Amino acid sequence: MSVDTITSSTAASQALASTTDKSKLGKNDFLALLIKQMQVQDPLNPMDDKEFVAQLAQFSSLEQLTNINTGIDKLNAATTQQQMFSAVGFIGKQVKAAGNTLAKTDDTVSSLYYTLGSAATKVSINIMDSNGNIIRTVDQGAKAAGEQAFQWDGKDSEGNAAANGLYTVGITTQTASGGSTLVKTAVTGIVSSIANNNGTYVLTTQDGRSLSFSDVLGVVDVKS
């Protein structure tokens, strides 16, 4: 190894050490190293053209990646802000969101919607308490493919009024071939507040349920 090579390597190392301690080099650090390398090279034996062009290409790529990352960060910030404004617009409105939790408050029970992937000869809706016990099974009979609505009357299998609280819905189906079909469920609720949970906006309903903003399917038109 020549003295000039050692000198260049040492200068580059010193330039690197002069930068702040970082786990990753930024484009300014890369440029500082490249300039220092040019300053200490032997004028009679300059850096090889191909090597210099390759380093410039690396610097250009690094700058482009940095600009892309900056653009993505700005886009994410703008998207988060837009989500917040959209979520605030739901306050006081009844929304429909993906989920399977119903709320019972005295004589009021939130509504359930379910979508069948194909026609079913039998649909059964199971209402379960907080312990996972089935307190009521409602036979819906045969249903066509598409969205269906269900309104629980708030009573258990004995005809008694269930306690106020949250209940989970499970749906079983049977098709003409003896199999089952895909079921997607959605619930309704009036939004009372919103909260930012680690970057994800969560809507809280008046009956105490939490709905993810990303699960909201739309606003329910409440008719008098």
Short mmCIF file of C-alpha atoms in Angstrom, two decimals:
data_model
loop_
_atom_site.label_atom_id
_atom_site.label_comp_id
_atom_site.label_asym_id
_atom_site.label_seq_id
_atom_site.Cartn_x
_atom_site.Cartn_y
_atom_site.Cartn_z
CA MET A 1 0.00 0.00 0.00
CA SER A 2 1.42 3.42 -1.02
CA VAL A 3 1.88 6.38 1.32
CA ASP A 4 -0.68 8.36 -0.69
CA THR A 5 -3.27 5.61 -0.28
CA ILE A 6 -2.62 5.49 3.46
CA THR A 7 -2.91 9.28 3.68
CA SER A 8 -6.18 9.30 1.73
CA SER A 9 -7.61 6.49 3.85
CA THR A 10 -6.57 8.20 7.08
CA ALA A 11 -8.07 11.53 6.00
CA ALA A 12 -11.32 9.84 5.04
CA SER A 13 -11.44 8.11 8.42
CA GLN A 14 -10.84 11.42 10.18
CA ALA A 15 -13.60 13.04 8.14
CA LEU A 16 -15.92 10.21 9.11
CA ALA A 17 -14.98 10.57 12.78
CA SER A 18 -15.65 14.32 12.62
CA THR A 19 -19.30 13.65 11.86
CA THR A 20 -21.64 13.08 14.76
CA ASP A 21 -22.02 9.53 15.99
CA LYS A 22 -24.70 7.98 13.79
CA SER A 23 -25.79 4.46 13.02
CA LYS A 24 -26.38 5.55 9.42
CA LEU A 25 -24.65 8.08 7.16
CA GLY A 26 -26.72 10.81 5.57
CA LYS A 27 -26.11 12.43 2.21
CA ASN A 28 -24.18 15.33 3.81
CA ASP A 29 -21.81 12.88 5.52
CA PHE A 30 -21.29 11.03 2.24
CA LEU A 31 -20.54 14.28 0.40
CA ALA A 32 -18.09 15.38 3.11
CA LEU A 33 -16.18 12.12 2.74
CA LEU A 34 -16.09 12.45 -1.04
CA ILE A 35 -14.78 16.04 -0.89
CA LYS A 36 -12.15 15.13 1.70
CA GLN A 37 -11.04 12.22 -0.46
CA MET A 38 -10.58 14.59 -3.43
CA GLN A 39 -8.64 17.11 -1.31
CA VAL A 40 -6.02 14.64 -0.11
CA GLN A 41 -5.49 12.74 -3.36
CA ASP A 42 -2.11 12.94 -5.10
CA PRO A 43 -2.38 15.39 -8.04
CA LEU A 44 0.13 13.24 -9.95
CA ASN A 45 -1.91 10.11 -9.29
CA PRO A 46 -5.55 11.26 -9.04
CA MET A 47 -8.50 9.06 -8.29
CA ASP A 48 -9.50 6.73 -11.09
CA ASP A 49 -12.27 8.24 -13.27
CA LYS A 50 -14.46 5.16 -13.06
CA GLU A 51 -14.18 5.06 -9.29
CA PHE A 52 -15.03 8.77 -9.04
CA VAL A 53 -18.07 8.41 -11.32
CA ALA A 54 -19.23 5.39 -9.32
CA GLN A 55 -19.03 7.39 -6.08
CA LEU A 56 -20.95 10.28 -7.64
CA ALA A 57 -23.63 7.80 -8.77
CA GLN A 58 -23.85 6.46 -5.22
CA PHE A 59 -24.23 10.00 -3.88
CA SER A 60 -26.98 10.75 -6.42
CA SER A 61 -28.84 7.56 -5.48
CA LEU A 62 -28.51 8.37 -1.78
CA GLU A 63 -29.91 11.87 -2.31
CA GLN A 64 -32.86 10.52 -4.31
CA LEU A 65 -33.65 7.95 -1.61
CA THR A 66 -33.46 10.66 1.05
CA ASN A 67 -35.86 12.85 -0.91
CA ILE A 68 -38.24 9.90 -1.39
CA ASN A 69 -38.20 9.13 2.35
CA THR A 70 -38.88 12.79 3.13
CA GLY A 71 -41.79 12.79 0.68
CA ILE A 72 -43.23 9.63 2.22
CA ASP A 73 -42.98 11.12 5.72
CA LYS A 74 -44.85 14.24 4.58
CA LEU A 75 -47.49 12.11 2.85
CA ASN A 76 -48.00 9.99 5.98
CA ALA A 77 -48.36 13.14 8.10
CA ALA A 78 -50.90 14.59 5.68
CA THR A 79 -52.83 11.30 5.61
CA THR A 80 -52.92 11.12 9.42
CA GLN A 81 -54.18 14.70 9.62
CA GLN A 82 -56.86 13.98 7.02
CA GLN A 83 -57.97 10.92 8.98
CA MET A 84 -58.31 13.06 12.10
CA PHE A 85 -60.50 15.62 10.31
CA SER A 86 -62.63 12.83 8.81
CA ALA A 87 -62.97 11.08 12.18
CA VAL A 88 -64.08 14.30 13.90
CA GLY A 89 -66.84 14.59 11.30
CA PHE A 90 -68.38 11.36 12.62
CA ILE A 91 -69.04 12.73 16.11
CA GLY A 92 -72.78 12.74 16.82
CA LYS A 93 -73.55 10.56 13.80
CA GLN A 94 -74.57 6.92 13.67
CA VAL A 95 -72.00 4.93 11.75
CA LYS A 96 -71.83 1.39 10.45
CA ALA A 97 -68.50 -0.37 10.99
CA ALA A 98 -67.07 -3.84 10.61
CA GLY A 99 -67.50 -5.72 13.88
CA ASN A 100 -69.64 -8.20 15.81
CA THR A 101 -70.30 -6.51 19.16
CA LEU A 102 -73.79 -5.33 20.11
CA ALA A 103 -74.65 -3.02 22.98
CA LYS A 104 -77.84 -3.25 25.04
CA THR A 105 -78.97 -0.26 27.09
CA ASP A 106 -82.40 -0.73 28.71
CA ASP A 107 -84.81 -1.14 25.78
CA THR A 108 -82.28 -0.08 23.13
CA VAL A 109 -80.06 -2.54 21.25
CA SER A 110 -77.62 -1.59 18.50
CA SER A 111 -78.25 -3.04 15.03
CA LEU A 112 -76.38 -5.81 13.26
CA TYR A 113 -75.80 -6.23 9.53
CA TYR A 114 -74.38 -9.38 7.98
CA THR A 115 -73.37 -10.16 4.42
CA LEU A 116 -73.55 -13.69 3.00
CA GLY A 117 -71.10 -14.70 0.31
CA SER A 118 -73.72 -17.00 -1.21
CA ALA A 119 -77.31 -18.06 -0.53
CA ALA A 120 -77.92 -20.09 2.63
CA THR A 121 -80.74 -22.49 3.39
CA LYS A 122 -80.33 -21.81 7.12
CA VAL A 123 -78.86 -18.94 9.10
CA SER A 124 -78.56 -18.97 12.89
CA ILE A 125 -77.48 -15.97 14.95
CA ASN A 126 -75.96 -16.71 18.35
CA ILE A 127 -75.89 -13.99 21.02
CA MET A 128 -73.06 -14.48 23.52
CA ASP A 129 -72.36 -12.74 26.82
CA SER A 130 -68.99 -11.43 28.03
CA ASN A 131 -68.00 -14.97 29.12
CA GLY A 132 -68.69 -16.44 25.70
CA ASN A 133 -71.86 -18.23 26.80
CA ILE A 134 -74.68 -18.39 24.25
CA ILE A 135 -77.73 -16.78 25.82
CA ARG A 136 -79.92 -16.81 22.72
CA THR A 137 -79.97 -18.41 19.27
CA VAL A 138 -82.21 -16.79 16.67
CA ASP A 139 -83.12 -18.80 13.56
CA GLN A 140 -83.23 -16.57 10.50
CA GLY A 141 -84.31 -19.28 8.07
CA ALA A 142 -83.13 -19.18 4.45
CA LYS A 143 -81.39 -16.03 3.24
CA ALA A 144 -80.19 -14.84 -0.16
CA ALA A 145 -76.63 -13.78 -0.86
CA GLY A 146 -75.80 -10.18 0.02
CA GLU A 147 -76.42 -7.91 3.00
CA GLN A 148 -79.08 -8.73 5.58
CA ALA A 149 -80.20 -6.82 8.68
CA PHE A 150 -80.87 -8.19 12.16
CA GLN A 151 -82.32 -6.52 15.22
CA TRP A 152 -82.03 -8.38 18.52
CA ASP A 153 -84.91 -7.75 20.90
CA GLY A 154 -82.59 -7.84 23.91
CA LYS A 155 -84.07 -11.03 25.39
CA ASP A 156 -82.44 -14.35 26.30
CA SER A 157 -83.64 -17.84 25.33
CA GLU A 158 -86.12 -17.82 28.26
CA GLY A 159 -87.74 -14.59 27.09
CA ASN A 160 -86.23 -12.55 29.90
CA ALA A 161 -84.61 -9.17 29.30
CA ALA A 162 -80.83 -9.53 29.18
CA ALA A 163 -78.68 -7.31 31.39
CA ASN A 164 -77.34 -4.07 29.99
CA GLY A 165 -73.89 -4.43 28.48
CA LEU A 166 -71.95 -5.65 25.47
CA TYR A 167 -72.72 -8.88 23.62
CA THR A 168 -70.89 -10.71 20.86
CA VAL A 169 -72.59 -12.18 17.80
CA GLY A 170 -71.62 -15.42 16.08
CA ILE A 171 -73.35 -16.55 12.89
CA THR A 172 -73.56 -20.09 11.55
CA THR A 173 -74.83 -20.92 8.05
CA GLN A 174 -75.75 -23.94 5.99
CA THR A 175 -75.93 -24.05 2.19
CA ALA A 176 -77.90 -26.35 -0.12
CA SER A 177 -74.79 -28.49 -0.57
CA GLY A 178 -74.45 -28.97 3.19
CA GLY A 179 -71.50 -26.63 3.59
CA SER A 180 -71.28 -23.09 4.93
CA THR A 181 -70.80 -19.67 3.37
CA LEU A 182 -68.59 -16.70 4.18
CA VAL A 183 -70.20 -14.20 6.55
CA LYS A 184 -69.08 -10.62 7.20
CA THR A 185 -70.67 -8.67 10.04
CA ALA A 186 -71.09 -4.96 10.75
CA VAL A 187 -72.60 -3.04 13.67
CA THR A 188 -73.97 0.45 14.23
CA GLY A 189 -73.38 3.06 16.89
CA ILE A 190 -73.53 6.81 17.53
CA VAL A 191 -70.03 8.26 17.83
CA SER A 192 -69.40 10.32 20.95
CA SER A 193 -65.62 10.87 20.81
CA ILE A 194 -62.39 9.99 19.01
CA ALA A 195 -58.91 9.14 20.26
CA ASN A 196 -55.49 8.62 18.70
CA ASN A 197 -54.19 5.21 19.76
CA ASN A 198 -50.55 4.92 18.58
CA GLY A 199 -51.34 6.53 15.24
CA THR A 200 -54.66 4.74 14.79
CA TYR A 201 -57.87 6.69 15.32
CA VAL A 202 -60.49 4.94 17.45
CA LEU A 203 -64.12 6.02 17.64
CA THR A 204 -66.01 5.57 20.90
CA THR A 205 -69.78 5.14 20.71
CA GLN A 206 -72.31 6.46 23.18
CA ASP A 207 -72.91 2.91 24.45
CA GLY A 208 -69.21 2.41 25.27
CA ARG A 209 -67.94 0.43 22.29
CA SER A 210 -64.69 1.17 20.45
CA LEU A 211 -64.60 1.15 16.65
CA SER A 212 -61.46 1.53 14.55
CA PHE A 213 -61.71 4.42 12.09
CA SER A 214 -60.42 2.12 9.33
CA ASP A 215 -63.38 -0.26 9.97
CA VAL A 216 -66.04 2.40 9.37
CA LEU A 217 -68.16 1.52 6.34
CA GLY A 218 -70.37 4.58 6.28
CA VAL A 219 -72.96 6.72 8.03
CA VAL A 220 -76.38 5.23 8.75
CA ASP A 221 -79.32 7.36 7.68
CA VAL A 222 -81.51 7.46 10.80
CA LYS A 223 -85.11 8.00 9.78
CA SER A 224 -87.65 9.35 12.22
#
